[in-house]
PDB file of N, CA and C in Angstrom:
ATOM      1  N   UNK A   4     -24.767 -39.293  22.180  1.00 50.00           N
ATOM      2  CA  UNK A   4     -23.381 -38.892  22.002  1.00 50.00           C
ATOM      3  C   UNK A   4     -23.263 -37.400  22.301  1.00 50.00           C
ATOM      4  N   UNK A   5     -21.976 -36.977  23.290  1.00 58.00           N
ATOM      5  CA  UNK A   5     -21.904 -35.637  23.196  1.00 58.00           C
ATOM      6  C   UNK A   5     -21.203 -34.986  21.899  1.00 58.00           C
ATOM      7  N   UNK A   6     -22.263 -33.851  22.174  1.00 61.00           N
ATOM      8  CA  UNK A   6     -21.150 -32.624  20.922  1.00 61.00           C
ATOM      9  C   UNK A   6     -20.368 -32.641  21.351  1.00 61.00           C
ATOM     10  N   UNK A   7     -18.931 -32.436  20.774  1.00 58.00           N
ATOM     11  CA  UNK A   7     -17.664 -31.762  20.728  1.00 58.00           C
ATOM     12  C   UNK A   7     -17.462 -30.551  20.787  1.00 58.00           C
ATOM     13  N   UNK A   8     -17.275 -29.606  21.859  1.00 60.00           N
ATOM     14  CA  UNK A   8     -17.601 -28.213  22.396  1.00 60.00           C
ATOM     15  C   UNK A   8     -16.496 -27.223  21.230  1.00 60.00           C
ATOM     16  N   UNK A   9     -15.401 -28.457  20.630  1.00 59.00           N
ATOM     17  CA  UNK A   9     -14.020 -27.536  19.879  1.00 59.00           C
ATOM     18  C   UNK A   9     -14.375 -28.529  18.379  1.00 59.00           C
ATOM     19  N   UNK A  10     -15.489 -28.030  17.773  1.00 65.00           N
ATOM     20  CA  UNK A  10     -15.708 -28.952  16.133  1.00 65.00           C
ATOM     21  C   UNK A  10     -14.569 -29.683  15.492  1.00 65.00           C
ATOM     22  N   UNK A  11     -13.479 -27.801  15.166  1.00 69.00           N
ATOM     23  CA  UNK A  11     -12.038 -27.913  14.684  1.00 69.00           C
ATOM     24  C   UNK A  11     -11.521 -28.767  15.454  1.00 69.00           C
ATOM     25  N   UNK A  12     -11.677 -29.304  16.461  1.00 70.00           N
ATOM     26  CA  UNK A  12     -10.680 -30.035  17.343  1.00 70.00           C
ATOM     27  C   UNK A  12      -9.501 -29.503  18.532  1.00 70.00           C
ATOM     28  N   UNK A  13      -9.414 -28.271  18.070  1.00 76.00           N
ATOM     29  CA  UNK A  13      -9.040 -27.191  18.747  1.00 76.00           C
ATOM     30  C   UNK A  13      -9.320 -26.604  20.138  1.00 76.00           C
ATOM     31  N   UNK A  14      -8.614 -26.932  21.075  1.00 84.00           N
ATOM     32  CA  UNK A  14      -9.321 -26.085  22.138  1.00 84.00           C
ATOM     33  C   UNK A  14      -8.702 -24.424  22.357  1.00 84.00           C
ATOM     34  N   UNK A  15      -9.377 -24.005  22.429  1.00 83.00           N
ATOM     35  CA  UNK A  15      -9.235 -22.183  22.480  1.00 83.00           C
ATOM     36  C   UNK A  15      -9.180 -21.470  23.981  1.00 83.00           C
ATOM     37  N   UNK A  16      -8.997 -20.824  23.899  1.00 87.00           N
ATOM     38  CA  UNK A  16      -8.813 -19.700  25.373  1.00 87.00           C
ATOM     39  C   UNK A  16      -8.464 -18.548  25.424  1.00 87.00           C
ATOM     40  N   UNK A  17      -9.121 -17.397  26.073  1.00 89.00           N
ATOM     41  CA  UNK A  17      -9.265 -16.193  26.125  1.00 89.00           C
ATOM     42  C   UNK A  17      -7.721 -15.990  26.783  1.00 89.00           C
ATOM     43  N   UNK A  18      -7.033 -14.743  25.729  1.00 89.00           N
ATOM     44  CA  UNK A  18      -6.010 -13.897  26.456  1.00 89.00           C
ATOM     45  C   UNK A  18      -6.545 -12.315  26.859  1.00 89.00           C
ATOM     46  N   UNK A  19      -6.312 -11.560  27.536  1.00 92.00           N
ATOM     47  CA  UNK A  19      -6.099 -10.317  27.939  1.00 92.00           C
ATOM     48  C   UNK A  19      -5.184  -9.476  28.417  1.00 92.00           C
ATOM     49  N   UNK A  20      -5.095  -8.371  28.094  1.00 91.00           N
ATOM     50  CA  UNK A  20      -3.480  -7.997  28.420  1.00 91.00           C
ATOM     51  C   UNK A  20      -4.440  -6.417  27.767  1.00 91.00           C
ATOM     52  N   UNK A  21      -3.426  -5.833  28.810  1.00 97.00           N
ATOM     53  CA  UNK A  21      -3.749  -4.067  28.144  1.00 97.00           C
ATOM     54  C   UNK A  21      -2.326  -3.534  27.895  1.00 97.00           C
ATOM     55  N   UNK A  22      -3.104  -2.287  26.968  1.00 96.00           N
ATOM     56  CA  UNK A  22      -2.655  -1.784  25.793  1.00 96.00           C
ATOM     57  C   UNK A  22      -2.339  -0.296  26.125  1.00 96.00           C
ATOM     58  N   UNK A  23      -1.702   0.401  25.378  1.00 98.00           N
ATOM     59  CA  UNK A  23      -1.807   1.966  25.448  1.00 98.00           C
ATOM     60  C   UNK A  23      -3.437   2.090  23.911  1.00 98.00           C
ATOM     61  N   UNK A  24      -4.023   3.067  24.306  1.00 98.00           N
ATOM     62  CA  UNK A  24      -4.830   3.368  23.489  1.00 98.00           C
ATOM     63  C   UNK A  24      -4.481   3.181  22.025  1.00 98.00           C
ATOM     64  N   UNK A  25      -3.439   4.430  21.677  1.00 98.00           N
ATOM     65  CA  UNK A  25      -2.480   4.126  20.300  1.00 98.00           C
ATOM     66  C   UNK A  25      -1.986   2.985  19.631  1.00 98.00           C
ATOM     67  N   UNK A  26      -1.603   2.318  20.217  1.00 98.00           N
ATOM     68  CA  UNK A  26      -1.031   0.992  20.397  1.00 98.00           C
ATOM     69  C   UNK A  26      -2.794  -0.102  19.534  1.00 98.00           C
ATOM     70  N   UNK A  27      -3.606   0.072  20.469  1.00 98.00           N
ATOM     71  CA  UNK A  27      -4.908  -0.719  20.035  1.00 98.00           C
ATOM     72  C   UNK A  27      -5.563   0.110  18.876  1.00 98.00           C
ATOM     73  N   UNK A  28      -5.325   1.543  18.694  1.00 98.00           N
ATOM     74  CA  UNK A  28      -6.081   1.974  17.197  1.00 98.00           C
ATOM     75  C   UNK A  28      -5.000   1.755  15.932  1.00 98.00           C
ATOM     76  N   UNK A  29      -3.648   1.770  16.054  1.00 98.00           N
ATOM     77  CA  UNK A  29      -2.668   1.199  15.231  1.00 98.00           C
ATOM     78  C   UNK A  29      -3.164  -0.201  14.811  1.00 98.00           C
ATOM     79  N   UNK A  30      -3.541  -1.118  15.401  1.00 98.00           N
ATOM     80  CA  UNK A  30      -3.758  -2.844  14.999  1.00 98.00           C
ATOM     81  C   UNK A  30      -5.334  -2.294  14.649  1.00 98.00           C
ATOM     82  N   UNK A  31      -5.815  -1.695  15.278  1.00 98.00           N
ATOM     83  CA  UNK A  31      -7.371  -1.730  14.233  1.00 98.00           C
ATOM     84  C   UNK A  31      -6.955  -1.255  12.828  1.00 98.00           C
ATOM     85  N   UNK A  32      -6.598  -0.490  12.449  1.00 98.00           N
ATOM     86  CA  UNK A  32      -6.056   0.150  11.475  1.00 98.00           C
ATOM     87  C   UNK A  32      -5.433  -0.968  10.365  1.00 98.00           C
ATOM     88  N   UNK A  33      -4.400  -1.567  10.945  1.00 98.00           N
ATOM     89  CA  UNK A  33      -3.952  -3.047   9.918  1.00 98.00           C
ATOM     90  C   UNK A  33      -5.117  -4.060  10.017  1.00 98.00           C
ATOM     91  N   UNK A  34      -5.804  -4.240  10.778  1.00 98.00           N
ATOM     92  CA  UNK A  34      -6.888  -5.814  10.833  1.00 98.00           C
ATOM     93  C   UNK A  34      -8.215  -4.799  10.142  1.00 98.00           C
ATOM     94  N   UNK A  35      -8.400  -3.622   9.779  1.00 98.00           N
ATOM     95  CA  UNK A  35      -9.075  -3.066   9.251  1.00 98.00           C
ATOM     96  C   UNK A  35      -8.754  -3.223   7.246  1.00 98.00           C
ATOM     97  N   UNK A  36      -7.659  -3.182   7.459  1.00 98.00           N
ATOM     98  CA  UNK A  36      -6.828  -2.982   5.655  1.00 98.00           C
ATOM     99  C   UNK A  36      -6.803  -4.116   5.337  1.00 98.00           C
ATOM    100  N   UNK A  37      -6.463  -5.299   5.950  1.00 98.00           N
ATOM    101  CA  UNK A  37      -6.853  -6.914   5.996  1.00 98.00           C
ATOM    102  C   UNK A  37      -7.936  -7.433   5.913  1.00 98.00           C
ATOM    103  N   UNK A  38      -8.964  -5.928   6.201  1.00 98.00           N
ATOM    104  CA  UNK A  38     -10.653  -6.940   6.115  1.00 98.00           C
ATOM    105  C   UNK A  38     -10.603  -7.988   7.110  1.00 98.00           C
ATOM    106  N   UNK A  39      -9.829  -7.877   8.544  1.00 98.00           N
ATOM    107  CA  UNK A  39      -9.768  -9.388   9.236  1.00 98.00           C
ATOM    108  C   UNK A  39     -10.289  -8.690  10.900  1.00 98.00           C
ATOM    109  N   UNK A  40     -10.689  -9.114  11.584  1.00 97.00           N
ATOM    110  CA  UNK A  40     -11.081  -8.748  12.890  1.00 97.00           C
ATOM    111  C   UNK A  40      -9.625  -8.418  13.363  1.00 97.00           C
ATOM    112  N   UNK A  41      -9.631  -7.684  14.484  1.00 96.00           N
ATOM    113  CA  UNK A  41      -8.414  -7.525  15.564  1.00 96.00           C
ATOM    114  C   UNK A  41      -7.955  -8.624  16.328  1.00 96.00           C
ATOM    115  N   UNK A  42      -9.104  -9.429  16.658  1.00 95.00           N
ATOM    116  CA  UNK A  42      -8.628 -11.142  17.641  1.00 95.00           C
ATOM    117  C   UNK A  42      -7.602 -11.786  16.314  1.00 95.00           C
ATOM    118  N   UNK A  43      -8.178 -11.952  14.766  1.00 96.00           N
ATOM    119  CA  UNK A  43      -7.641 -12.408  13.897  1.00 96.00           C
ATOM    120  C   UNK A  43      -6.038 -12.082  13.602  1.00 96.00           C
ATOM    121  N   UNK A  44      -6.058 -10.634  13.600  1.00 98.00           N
ATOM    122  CA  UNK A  44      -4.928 -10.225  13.536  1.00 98.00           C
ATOM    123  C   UNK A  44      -3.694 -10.334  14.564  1.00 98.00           C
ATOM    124  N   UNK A  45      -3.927 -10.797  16.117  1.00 96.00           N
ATOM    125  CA  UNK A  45      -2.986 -10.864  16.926  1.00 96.00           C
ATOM    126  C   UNK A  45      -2.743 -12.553  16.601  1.00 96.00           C
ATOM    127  N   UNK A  46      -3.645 -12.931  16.027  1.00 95.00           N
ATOM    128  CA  UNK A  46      -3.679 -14.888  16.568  1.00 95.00           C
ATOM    129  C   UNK A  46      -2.161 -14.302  15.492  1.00 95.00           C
ATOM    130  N   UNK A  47      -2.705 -14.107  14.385  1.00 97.00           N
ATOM    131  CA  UNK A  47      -1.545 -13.549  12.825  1.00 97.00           C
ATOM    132  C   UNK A  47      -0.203 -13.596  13.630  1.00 97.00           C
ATOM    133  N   UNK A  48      -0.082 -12.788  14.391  1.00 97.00           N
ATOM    134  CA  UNK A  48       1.314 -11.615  14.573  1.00 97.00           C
ATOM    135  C   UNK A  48       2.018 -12.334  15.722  1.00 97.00           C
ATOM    136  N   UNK A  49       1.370 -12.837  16.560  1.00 95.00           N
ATOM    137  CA  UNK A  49       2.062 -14.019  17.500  1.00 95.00           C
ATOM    138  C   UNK A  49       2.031 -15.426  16.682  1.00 95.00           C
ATOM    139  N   UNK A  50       1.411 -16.072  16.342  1.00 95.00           N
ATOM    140  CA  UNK A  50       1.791 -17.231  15.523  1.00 95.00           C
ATOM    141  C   UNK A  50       2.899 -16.979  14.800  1.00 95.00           C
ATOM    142  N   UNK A  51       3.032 -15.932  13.826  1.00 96.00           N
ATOM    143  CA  UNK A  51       4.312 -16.150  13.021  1.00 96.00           C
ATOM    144  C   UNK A  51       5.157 -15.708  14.092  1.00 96.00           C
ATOM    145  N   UNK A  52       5.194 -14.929  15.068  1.00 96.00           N
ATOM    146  CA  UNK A  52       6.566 -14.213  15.703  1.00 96.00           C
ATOM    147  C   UNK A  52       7.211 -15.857  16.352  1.00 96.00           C
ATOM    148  N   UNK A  53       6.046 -16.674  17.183  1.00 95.00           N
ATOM    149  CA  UNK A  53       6.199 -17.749  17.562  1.00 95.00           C
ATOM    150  C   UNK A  53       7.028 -18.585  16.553  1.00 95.00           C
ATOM    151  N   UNK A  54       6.670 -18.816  15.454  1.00 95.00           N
ATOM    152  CA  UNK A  54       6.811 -19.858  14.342  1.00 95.00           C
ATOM    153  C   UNK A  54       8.357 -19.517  13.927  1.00 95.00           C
ATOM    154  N   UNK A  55       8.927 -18.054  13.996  1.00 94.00           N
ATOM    155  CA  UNK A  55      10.210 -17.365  13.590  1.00 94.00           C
ATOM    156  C   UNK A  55      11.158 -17.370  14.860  1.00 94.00           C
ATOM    157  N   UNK A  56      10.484 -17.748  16.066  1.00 94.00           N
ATOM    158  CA  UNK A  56      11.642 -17.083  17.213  1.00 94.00           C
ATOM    159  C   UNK A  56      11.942 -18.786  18.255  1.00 94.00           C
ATOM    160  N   UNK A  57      11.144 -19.953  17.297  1.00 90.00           N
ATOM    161  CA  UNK A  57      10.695 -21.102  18.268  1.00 90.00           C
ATOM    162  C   UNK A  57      12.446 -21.985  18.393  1.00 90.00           C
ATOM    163  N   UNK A  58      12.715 -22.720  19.302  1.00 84.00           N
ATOM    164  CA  UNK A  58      13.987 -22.991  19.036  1.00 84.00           C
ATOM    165  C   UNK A  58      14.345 -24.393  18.279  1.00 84.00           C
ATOM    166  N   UNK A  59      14.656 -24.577  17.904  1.00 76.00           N
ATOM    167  CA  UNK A  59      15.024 -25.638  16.719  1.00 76.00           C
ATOM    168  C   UNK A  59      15.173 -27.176  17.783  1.00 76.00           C
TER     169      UNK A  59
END
């Protein structure tokens, strides 16, 4: 039997996108006070913006 490459069931995928410097030490700064990584903190900040702006 094969493994399941996504355990959660989840399949995942890399985003990239650039930043102004400021901009990326500002979010270290909050995912730092959160105790949460920076990947953690954007999944955060787009999921809810998503979850608040989605259309009915």
């Amino acid at each position: 039997m094969t493994q399941n490459p996504y355990p959660n069931g989840k399949q995942e995928t890399r985003i990239k996108f650039l930043s102004p410097e400021e901009l990326k030490r500002d979010l270290l700064v909050l995912a730092d006070e959160r105790n949460i990584t920076l990947s953690a903190l954007l999944r955060l900040i787009t999921s809810e913006y998503v979850r608040r702006h989605k259309q009915p």
